[in-house]
Short mmCIF file of C-alpha atoms in Angstrom, two decimals:
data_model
loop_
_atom_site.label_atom_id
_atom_site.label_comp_id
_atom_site.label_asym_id
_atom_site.label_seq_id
_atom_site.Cartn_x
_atom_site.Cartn_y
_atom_site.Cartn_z
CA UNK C 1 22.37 89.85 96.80
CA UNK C 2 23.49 88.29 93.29
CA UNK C 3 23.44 84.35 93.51
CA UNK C 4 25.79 82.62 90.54
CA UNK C 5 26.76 79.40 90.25
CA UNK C 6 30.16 78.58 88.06
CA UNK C 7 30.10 75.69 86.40
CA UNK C 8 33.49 73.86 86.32
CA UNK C 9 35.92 74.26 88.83
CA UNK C 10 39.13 74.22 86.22
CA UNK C 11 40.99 77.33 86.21
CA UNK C 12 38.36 79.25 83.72
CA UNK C 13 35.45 78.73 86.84
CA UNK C 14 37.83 79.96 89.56
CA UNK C 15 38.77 82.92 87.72
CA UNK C 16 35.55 83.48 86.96
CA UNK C 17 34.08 83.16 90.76
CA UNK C 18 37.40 85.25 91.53
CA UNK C 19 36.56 88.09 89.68
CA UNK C 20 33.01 88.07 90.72
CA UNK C 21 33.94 88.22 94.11
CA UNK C 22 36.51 90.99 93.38
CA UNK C 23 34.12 93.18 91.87
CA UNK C 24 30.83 92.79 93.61
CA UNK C 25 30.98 92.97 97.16
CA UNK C 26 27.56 91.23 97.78
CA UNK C 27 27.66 88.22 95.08
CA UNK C 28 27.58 84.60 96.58
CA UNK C 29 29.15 81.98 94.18
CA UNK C 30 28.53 78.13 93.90
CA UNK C 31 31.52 76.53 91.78
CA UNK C 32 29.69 73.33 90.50
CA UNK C 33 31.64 70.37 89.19
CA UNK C 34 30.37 67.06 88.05
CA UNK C 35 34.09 65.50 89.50
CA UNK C 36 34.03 65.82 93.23
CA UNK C 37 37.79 67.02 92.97
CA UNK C 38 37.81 70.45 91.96
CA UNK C 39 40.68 71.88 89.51
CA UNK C 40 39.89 70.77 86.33
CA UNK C 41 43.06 70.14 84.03
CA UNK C 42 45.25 71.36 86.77
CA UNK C 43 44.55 68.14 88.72
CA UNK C 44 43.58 65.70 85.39
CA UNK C 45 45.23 67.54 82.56
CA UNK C 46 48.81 68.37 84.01
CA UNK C 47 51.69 65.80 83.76
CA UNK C 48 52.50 64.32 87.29
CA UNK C 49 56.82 65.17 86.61
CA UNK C 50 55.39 68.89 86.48
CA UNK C 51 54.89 69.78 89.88
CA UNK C 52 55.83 73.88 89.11
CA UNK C 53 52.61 73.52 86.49
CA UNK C 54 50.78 71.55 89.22
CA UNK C 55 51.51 74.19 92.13
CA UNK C 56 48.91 76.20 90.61
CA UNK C 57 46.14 74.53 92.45
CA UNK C 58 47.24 76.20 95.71
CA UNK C 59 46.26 79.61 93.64
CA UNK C 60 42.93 78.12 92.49
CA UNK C 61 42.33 76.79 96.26
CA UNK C 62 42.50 80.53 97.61
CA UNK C 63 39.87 80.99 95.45
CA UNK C 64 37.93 78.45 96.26
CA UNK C 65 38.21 79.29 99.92
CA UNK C 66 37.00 82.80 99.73
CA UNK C 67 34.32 82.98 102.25
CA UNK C 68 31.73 84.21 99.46
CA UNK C 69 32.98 80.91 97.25
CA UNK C 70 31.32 77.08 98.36
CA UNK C 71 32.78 74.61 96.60
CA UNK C 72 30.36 71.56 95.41
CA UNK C 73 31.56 68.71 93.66
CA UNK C 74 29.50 65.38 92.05
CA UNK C 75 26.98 67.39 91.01
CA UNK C 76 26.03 66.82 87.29
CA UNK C 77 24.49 69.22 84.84
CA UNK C 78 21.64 67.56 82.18
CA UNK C 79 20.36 64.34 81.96
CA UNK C 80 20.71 62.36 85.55
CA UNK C 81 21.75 65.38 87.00
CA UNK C 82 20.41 69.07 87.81
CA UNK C 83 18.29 70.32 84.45
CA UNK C 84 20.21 73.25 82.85
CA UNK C 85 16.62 75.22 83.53
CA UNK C 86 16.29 74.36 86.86
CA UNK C 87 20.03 75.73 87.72
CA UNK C 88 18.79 78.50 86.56
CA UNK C 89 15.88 78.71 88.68
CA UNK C 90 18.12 78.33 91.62
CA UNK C 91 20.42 81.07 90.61
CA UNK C 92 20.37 84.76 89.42
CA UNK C 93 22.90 83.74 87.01
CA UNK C 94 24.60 80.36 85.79
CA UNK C 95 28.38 80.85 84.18
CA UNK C 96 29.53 77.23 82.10
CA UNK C 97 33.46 76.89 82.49
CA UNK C 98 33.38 73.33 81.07
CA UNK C 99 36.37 73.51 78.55
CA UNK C 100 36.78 70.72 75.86
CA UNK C 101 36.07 67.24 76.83
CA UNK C 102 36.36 65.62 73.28
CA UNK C 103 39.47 64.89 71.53
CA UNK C 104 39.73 65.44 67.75
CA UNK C 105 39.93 62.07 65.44
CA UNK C 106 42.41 61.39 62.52
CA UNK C 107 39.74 59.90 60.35
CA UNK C 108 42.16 57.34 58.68
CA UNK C 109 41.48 53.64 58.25
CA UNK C 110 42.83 51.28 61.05
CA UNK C 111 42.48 54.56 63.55
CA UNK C 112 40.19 52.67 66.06
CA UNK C 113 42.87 49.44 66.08
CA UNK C 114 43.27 48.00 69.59
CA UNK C 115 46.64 49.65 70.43
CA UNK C 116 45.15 53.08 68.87
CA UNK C 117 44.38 55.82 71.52
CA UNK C 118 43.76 59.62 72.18
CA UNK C 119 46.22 61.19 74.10
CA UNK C 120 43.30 62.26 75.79
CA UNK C 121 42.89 58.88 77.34
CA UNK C 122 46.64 58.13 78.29
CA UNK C 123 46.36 61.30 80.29
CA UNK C 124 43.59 60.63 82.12
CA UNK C 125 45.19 57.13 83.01
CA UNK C 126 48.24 58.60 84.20
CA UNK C 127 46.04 61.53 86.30
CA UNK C 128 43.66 59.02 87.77
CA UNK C 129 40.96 60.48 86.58
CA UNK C 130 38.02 58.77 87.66
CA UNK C 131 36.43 58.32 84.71
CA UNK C 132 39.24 56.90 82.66
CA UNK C 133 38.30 52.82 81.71
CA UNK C 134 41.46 52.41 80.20
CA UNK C 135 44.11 50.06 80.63
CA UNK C 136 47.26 48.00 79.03
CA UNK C 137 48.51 50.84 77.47
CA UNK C 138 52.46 50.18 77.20
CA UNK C 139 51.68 46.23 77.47
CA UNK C 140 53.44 45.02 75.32
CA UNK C 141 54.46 48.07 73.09
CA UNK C 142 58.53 48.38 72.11
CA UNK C 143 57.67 51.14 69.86
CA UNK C 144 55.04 54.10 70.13
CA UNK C 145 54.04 56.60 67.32
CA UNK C 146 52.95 60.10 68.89
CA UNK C 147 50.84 62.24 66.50
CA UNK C 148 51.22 65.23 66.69
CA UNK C 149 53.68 68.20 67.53
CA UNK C 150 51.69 70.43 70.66
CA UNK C 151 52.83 70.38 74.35
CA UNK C 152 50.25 67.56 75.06
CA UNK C 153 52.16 65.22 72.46
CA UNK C 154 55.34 66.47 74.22
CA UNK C 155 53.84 65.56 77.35
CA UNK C 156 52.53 61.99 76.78
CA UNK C 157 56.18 61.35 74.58
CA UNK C 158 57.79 62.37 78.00
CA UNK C 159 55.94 60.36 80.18
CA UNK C 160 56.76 57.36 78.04
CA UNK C 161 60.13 57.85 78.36
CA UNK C 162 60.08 58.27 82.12
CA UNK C 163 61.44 55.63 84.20
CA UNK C 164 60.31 55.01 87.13
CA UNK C 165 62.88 56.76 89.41
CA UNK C 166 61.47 59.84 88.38
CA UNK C 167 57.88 59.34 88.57
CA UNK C 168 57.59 57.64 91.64
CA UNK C 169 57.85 61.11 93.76
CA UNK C 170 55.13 62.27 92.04
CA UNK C 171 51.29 62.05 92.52
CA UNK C 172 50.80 59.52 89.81
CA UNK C 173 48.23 56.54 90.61
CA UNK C 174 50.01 53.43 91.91
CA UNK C 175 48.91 51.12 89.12
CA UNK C 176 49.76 53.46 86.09
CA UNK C 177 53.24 53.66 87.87
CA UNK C 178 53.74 50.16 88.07
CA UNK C 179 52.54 49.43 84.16
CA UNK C 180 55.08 51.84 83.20
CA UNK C 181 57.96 50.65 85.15
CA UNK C 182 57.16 47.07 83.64
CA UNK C 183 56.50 48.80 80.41
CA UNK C 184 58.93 47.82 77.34
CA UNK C 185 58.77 50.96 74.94
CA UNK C 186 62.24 51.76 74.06
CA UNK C 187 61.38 54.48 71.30
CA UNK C 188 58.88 56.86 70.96
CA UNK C 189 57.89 58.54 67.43
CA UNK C 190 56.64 61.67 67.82
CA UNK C 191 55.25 63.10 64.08
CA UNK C 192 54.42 66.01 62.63
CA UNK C 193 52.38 66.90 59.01
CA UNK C 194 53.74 70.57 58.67
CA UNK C 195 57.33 71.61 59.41
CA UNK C 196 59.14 72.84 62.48
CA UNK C 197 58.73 76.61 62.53
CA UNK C 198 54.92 75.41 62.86
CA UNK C 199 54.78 73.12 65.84
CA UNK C 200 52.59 74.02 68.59
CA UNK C 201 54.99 73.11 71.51
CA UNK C 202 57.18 75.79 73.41
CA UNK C 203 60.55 75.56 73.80
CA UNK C 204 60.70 74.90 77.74
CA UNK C 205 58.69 71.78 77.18
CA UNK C 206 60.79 70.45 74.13
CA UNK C 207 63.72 71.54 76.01
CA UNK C 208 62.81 68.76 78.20
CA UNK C 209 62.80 65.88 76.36
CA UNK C 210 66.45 66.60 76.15
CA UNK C 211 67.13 66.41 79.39
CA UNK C 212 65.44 63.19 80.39
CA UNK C 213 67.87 60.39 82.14
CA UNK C 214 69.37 57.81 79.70
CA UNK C 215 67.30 59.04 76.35
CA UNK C 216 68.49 60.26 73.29
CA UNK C 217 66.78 62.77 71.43
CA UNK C 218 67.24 62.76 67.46
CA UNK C 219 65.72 64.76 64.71
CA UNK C 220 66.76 64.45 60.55
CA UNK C 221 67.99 67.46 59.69
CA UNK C 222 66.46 66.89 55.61
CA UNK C 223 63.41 67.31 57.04
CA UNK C 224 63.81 70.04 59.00
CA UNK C 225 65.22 71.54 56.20
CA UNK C 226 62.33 71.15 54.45
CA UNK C 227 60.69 74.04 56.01
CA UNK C 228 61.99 77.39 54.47
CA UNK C 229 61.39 78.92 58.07
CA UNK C 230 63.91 76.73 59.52
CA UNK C 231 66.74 78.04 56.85
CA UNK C 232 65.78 81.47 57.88
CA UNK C 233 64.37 81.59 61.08
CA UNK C 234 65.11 85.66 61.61
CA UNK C 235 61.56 86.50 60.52
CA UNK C 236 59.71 83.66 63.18
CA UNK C 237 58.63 85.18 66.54
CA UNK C 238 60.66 84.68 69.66
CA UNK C 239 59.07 81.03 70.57
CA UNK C 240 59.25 79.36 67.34
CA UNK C 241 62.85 81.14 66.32
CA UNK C 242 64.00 79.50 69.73
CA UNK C 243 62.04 75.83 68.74
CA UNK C 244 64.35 75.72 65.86
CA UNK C 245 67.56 76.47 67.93
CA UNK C 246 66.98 73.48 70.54
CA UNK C 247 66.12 71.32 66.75
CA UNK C 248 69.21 72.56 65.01
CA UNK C 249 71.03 71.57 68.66
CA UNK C 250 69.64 67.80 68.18
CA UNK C 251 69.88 67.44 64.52
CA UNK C 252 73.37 67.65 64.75
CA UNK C 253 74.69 66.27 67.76
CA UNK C 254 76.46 62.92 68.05
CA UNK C 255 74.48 59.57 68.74
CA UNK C 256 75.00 58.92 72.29
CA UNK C 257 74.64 55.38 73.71
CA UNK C 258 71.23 55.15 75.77
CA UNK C 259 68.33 52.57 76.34
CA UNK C 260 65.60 54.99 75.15
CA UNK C 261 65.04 57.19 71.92
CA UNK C 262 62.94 59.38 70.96
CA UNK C 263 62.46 60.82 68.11
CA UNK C 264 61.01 63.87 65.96
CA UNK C 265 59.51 63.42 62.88
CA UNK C 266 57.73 66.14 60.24
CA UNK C 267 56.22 67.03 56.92
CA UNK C 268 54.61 63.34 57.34
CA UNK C 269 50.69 63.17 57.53
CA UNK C 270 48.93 60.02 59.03
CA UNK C 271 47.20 58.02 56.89
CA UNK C 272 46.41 54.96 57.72
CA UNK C 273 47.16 52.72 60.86
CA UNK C 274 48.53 49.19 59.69
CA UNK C 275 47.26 45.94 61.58
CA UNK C 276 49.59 43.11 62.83
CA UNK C 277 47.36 40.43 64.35
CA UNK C 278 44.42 42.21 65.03
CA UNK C 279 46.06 45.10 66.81
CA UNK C 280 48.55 48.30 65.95
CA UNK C 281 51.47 46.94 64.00
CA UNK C 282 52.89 50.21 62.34
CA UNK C 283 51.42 53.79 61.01
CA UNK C 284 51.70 54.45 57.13
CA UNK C 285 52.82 58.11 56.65
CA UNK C 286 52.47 60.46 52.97
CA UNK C 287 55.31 62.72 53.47
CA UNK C 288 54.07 66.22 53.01
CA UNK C 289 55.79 69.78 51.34
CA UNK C 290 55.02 73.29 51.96
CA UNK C 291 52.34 74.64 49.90
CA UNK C 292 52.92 78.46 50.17
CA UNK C 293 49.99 79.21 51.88
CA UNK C 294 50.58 78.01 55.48
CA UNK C 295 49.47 74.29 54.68
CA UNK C 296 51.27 71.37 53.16
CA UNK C 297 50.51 69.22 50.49
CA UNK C 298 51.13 65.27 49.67
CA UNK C 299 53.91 64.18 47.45
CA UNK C 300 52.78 60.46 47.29
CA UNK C 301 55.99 58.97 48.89
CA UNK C 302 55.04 57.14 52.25
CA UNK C 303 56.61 55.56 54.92
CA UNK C 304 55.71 53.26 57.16
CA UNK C 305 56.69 53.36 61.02
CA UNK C 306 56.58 50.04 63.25
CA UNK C 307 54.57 50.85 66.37
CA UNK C 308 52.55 48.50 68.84
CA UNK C 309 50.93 52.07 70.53
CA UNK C 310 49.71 54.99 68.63
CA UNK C 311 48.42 58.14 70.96
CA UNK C 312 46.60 60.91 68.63
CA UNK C 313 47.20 63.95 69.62
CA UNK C 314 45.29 66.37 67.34
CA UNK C 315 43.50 68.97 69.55
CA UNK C 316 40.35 69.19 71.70
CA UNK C 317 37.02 69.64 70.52
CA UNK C 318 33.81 71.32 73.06
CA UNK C 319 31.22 68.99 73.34
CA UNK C 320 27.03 70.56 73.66
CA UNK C 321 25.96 71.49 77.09
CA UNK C 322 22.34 70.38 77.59
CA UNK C 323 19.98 72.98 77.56
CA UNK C 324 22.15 75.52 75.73
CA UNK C 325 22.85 75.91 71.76
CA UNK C 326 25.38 74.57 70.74
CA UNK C 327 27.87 75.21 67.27
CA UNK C 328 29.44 72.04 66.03
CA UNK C 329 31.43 73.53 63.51
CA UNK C 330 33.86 75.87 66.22
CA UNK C 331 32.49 72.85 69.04
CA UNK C 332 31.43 76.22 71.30
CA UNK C 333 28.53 77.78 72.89
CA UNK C 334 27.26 80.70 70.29
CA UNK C 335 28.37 83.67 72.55
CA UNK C 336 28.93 87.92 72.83
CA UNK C 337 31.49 88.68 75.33
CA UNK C 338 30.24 85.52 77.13
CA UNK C 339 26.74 86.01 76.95
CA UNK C 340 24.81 83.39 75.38
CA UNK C 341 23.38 83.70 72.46
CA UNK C 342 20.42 81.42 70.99
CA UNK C 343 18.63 83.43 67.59
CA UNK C 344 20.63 86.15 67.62
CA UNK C 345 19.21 87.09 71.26
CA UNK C 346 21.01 87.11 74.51
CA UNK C 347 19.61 84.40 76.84
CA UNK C 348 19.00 86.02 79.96
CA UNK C 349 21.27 85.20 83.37
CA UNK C 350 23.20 82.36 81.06
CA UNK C 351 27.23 82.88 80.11
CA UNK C 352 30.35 80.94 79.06
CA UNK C 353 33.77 81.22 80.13
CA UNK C 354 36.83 79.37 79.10
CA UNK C 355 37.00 76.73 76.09
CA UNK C 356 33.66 76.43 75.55
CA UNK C 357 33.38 80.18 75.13
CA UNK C 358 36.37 80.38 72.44
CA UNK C 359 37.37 77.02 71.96
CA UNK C 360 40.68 74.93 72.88
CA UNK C 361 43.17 77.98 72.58
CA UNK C 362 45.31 79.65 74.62
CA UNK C 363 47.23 78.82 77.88
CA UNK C 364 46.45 78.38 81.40
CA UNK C 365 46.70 82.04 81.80
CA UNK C 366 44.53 83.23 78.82
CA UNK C 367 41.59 82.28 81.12
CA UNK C 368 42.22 84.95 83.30
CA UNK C 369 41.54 87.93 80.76
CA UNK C 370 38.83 85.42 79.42
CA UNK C 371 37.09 85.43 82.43
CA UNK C 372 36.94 89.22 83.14
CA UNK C 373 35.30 89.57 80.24
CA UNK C 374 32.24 87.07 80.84
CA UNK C 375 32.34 88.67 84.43
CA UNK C 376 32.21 91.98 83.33
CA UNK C 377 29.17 91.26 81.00
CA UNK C 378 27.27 89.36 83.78
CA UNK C 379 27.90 92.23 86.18
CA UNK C 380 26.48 94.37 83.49
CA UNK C 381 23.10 92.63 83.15
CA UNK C 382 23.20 92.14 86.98
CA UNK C 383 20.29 95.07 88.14
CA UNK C 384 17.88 93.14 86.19
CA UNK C 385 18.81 89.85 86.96
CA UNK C 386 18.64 90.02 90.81
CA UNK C 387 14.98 91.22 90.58
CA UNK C 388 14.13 87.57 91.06
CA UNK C 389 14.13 86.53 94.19
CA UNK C 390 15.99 83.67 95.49
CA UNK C 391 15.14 82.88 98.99
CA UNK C 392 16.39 78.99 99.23
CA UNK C 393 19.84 77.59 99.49
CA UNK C 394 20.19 76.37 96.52
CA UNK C 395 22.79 73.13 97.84
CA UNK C 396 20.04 72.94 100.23
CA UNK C 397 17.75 72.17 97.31
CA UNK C 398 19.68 70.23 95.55
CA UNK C 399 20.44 67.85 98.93
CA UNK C 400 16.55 67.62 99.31
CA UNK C 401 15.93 66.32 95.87
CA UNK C 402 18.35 63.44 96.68
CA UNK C 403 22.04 64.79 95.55
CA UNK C 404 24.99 64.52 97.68
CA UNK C 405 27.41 67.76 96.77
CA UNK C 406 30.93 66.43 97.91
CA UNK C 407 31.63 70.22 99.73
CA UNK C 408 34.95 71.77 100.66
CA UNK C 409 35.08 69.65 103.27
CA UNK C 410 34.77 66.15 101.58
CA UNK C 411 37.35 67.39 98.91
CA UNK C 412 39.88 67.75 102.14
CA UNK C 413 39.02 64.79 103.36
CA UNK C 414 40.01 63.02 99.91
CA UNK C 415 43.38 65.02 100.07
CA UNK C 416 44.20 63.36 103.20
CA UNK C 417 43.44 59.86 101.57
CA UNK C 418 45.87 60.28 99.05
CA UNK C 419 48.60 61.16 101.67
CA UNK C 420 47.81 58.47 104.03
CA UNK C 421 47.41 55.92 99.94
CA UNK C 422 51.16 57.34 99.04
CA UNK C 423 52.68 57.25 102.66
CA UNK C 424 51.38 52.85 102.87
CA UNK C 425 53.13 52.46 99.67
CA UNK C 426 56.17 54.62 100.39
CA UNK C 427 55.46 57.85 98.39
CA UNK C 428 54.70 61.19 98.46
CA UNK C 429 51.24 61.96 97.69
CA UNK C 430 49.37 59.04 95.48
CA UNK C 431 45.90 60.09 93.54
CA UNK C 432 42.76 58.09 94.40
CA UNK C 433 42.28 56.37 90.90
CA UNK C 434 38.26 55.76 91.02
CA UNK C 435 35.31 56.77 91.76
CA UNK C 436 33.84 54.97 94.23
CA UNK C 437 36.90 55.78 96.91
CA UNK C 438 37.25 59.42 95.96
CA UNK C 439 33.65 59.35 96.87
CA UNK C 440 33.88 56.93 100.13
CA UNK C 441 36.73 59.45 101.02
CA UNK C 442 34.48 62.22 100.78
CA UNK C 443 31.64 61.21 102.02
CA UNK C 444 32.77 59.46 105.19
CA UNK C 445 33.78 62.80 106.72
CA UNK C 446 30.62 65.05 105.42
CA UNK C 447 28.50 62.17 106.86
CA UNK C 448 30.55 62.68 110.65
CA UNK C 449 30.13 66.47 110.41
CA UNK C 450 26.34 66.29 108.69
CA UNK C 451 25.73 64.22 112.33
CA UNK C 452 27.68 66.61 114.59
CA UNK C 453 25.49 69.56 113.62
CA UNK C 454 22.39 68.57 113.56
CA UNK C 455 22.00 68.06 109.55
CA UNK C 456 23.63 69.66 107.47
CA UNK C 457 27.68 70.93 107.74
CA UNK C 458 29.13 73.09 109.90
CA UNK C 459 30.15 76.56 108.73
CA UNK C 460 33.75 75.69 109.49
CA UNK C 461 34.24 72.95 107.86
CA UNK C 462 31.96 73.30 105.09
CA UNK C 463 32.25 76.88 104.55
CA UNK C 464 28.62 77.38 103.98
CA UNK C 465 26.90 81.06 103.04
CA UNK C 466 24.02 81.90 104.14
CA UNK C 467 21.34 84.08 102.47
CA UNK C 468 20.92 87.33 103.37
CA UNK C 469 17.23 88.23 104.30
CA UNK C 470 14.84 88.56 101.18
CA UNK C 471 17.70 86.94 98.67
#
């Protein structure tokens, strides 16, 4: 019986354990997430105003309750955690699904300016994710500057510009909800270096900036007229041809009285971040021009745009997974159809799936093909790999050397937290913010059951597999 553990339990490692359990009849899979919410950027990476986006966790959570699939969250990989060898000890194969934790920097003066943050970080504040030390965001801020032109800029523009009517039904954490409500930002900048036929965002989420309560959308049309593209959009594909619609639509409507504006800026390139009193005062632009090649080029005319927030929002970079190698230039694990590769060998039971097997590209749904493919490879190498035995539990293991997986469940336990945290403050659904009570949460309930049978979970509740004799 084939053992694998998936780690990360975003939508790349429940693909992955779903397709292993799809194909192989026999295989047992451990999805292994440092968090002890499971996920991924479904639950930490999706705007809270997106519930449609956010429904996909009741997909991922059939996965996850395939009786062949334990869930086991707080359990880190590397240093303080579970050794990257000794996982592998414990399993007849180990697949990494942990995308791209890093955000990419500007590398302009004045970048790291209190007032200056990644979109990155903004997100996690509004998703509560547990690791997020961030605070005082929109205190004090009238104008923000939004850099960059992808549906993560969109999405942190948006959420700016929501008032508090509309978030309040959502899952957002109490405290980020209240610091926006009190919040003073009346226009949001959101900039691009290249032209409009080359953003990154798709039309159904720039269609929605149009539609928010109260908020005027406005783009100049001499920029967007800077990009040849956009005076002949016939030869752009079907998404970008239909971008430039919704921007000719904006460009030349009427100004309509409102309280909030927002508004879209290109062929400008960051380059430095101006100071007023030892924090973000404004963001000095170079306004750029096509170069013929796909690229832009400086014209040395700037222009400066007052803002008391600037979120950067320039892509995602992988980070290096202890114990595997690791290629800074792509930020990915060196890889062949998800098996990893160190000196131009395979490493043997070892794969990636996911960004960290082809880097921050694609959409939620790319990860399913993705997926298949490292599945198909590990499936592959399988008859070799299972000549190893592996007689012990390995959550068994890892509970005797001190660890305390937060198991399927603890995670349901912290689901009914939030409802009982959003029903006291007269809300739906409200997201534990921190560690320490998504963990209380959890491990209040595994402690009751851990009791009620005699050490370790019950089979119901925990979903536990048990080895088969010899594996």
């Amino acid at each position: 019986m084939l053992r694998v553990a998936v780690v990360g339990s975003g939508p790349s490692g429940c693909y992955t354990a779903q397709s292993l359990v799809q194909q192989d009849p026999d295989v047992l899979v451990d999805v292994l997430d440092r968090l002890p919410c499971p996920y991924g950027l479904v639950r930490y990476g999706v705007a809270p105003d997106h519930e449609k986006i956010k429904s996909l966790q009741n997909t991922l959570r059939t996965i996850l309750e395939h009786e062949r699939v334990r869930f086991a969250g707080g359990v880190e990989i590397g240093p303080g955690g579970v050794p990257a060898a000794r996982l592998r000890e414990l399993y007849h194969a180990v697949v990494y699904c942990v995308g791209a934790a890093s955000d990419r920097h500007l590398g302009i003066p004045g970048e790291e300016l209190p007032g200056s943050w990644s979109a990155t970080e903004f997100v996690s504040w509004y998703s509560a994710h547990p690791d997020s030390r961030a605070f005082g965001f929109v205190a004090g801020a009238r104008s923000a500057v939004v850099i960059g032109v992808g549906n993560v800029a969109v999405d942190v523009t948006r959420m700016l510009a929501r008032g508090t009517t509309e978030l309040s039904p959502t899952d957002i954490p109490h405290p980020a909800l209240t610091a926006l409500a009190a919040g003073r930002v009346r226009e949001v900048h959101m900039v691009g270096r290249r032209g409009p036929s080359q953003a990154s965002f798709t039309t159904k989420e720039l269609r929605e900036l149009g539609s928010l309560p109260d908020t005027e959308v406005t783009v100049m049309a001499e920029e967007l007229a800077l990009d040849p593209a956009y005076l002949d959009p016939s030869p752009l594909a079907a998404p970008q041809r239909r971008n430039v619609e919704v921007l000719r639509g904006w460009a030349a409507a009427e100004a309509q009285p409102s309280s909030r504006r927002i508004s879209l800026r290109f062929f400008l390139r960051p380059v430095e971040v101006l100071a007023d009193g030892g924090r973000v005062g404004a963001v000095r632009f170079e306004r750029t021009l096509p170069d013929g090649h796909g690229g832009v080029r400086g014209t040395g005319e700037f222009e400066e745009i007052e803002a008391q927030l600037v979120l950067r929002s320039v892509g995602y970079r992988g980070l290096p997974v202890p114990g595997l190698p690791f290629d800074a230039e792509s930020g990915t694990v060196p890889n062949v159809e998800g098996r990893v590769v160190r000196g131009g060998s395979a490493v043997p039971g070892v794969y990636v799936a996911g960004w960290i097997k082809r880097g921050p590209t694609g959409v939620i749904g790319t990860n399913r093909p993705d997926a298949k493919e490292t599945v198909a490879s590990l499936l592959e190498d399988a008859p070799a790999l299972v000549r190893g035995e592996r007689r012990d539990d390995p959550l068994d293991v890892l509970r005797a050397a001190g660890l305390q997986p937060v198991e399927w469940a603890g995670w349901c336990a912290i689901e009914r937290a939030e409802a009982e945290l959003g029903a006291s403050l007269g809300r739906g659904v409200v997201k534990l913010p921190d560690w320490q009570s998504l963990l209380d949460a959890a491990q209040g309930v595994q402690g009751r059951e851990t009791a009620s049978s005699g050490g370790r979970p019950r089979a119901d509740a925990a979903r536990r597999h048990e080895p088969a004799p010899g594996n």
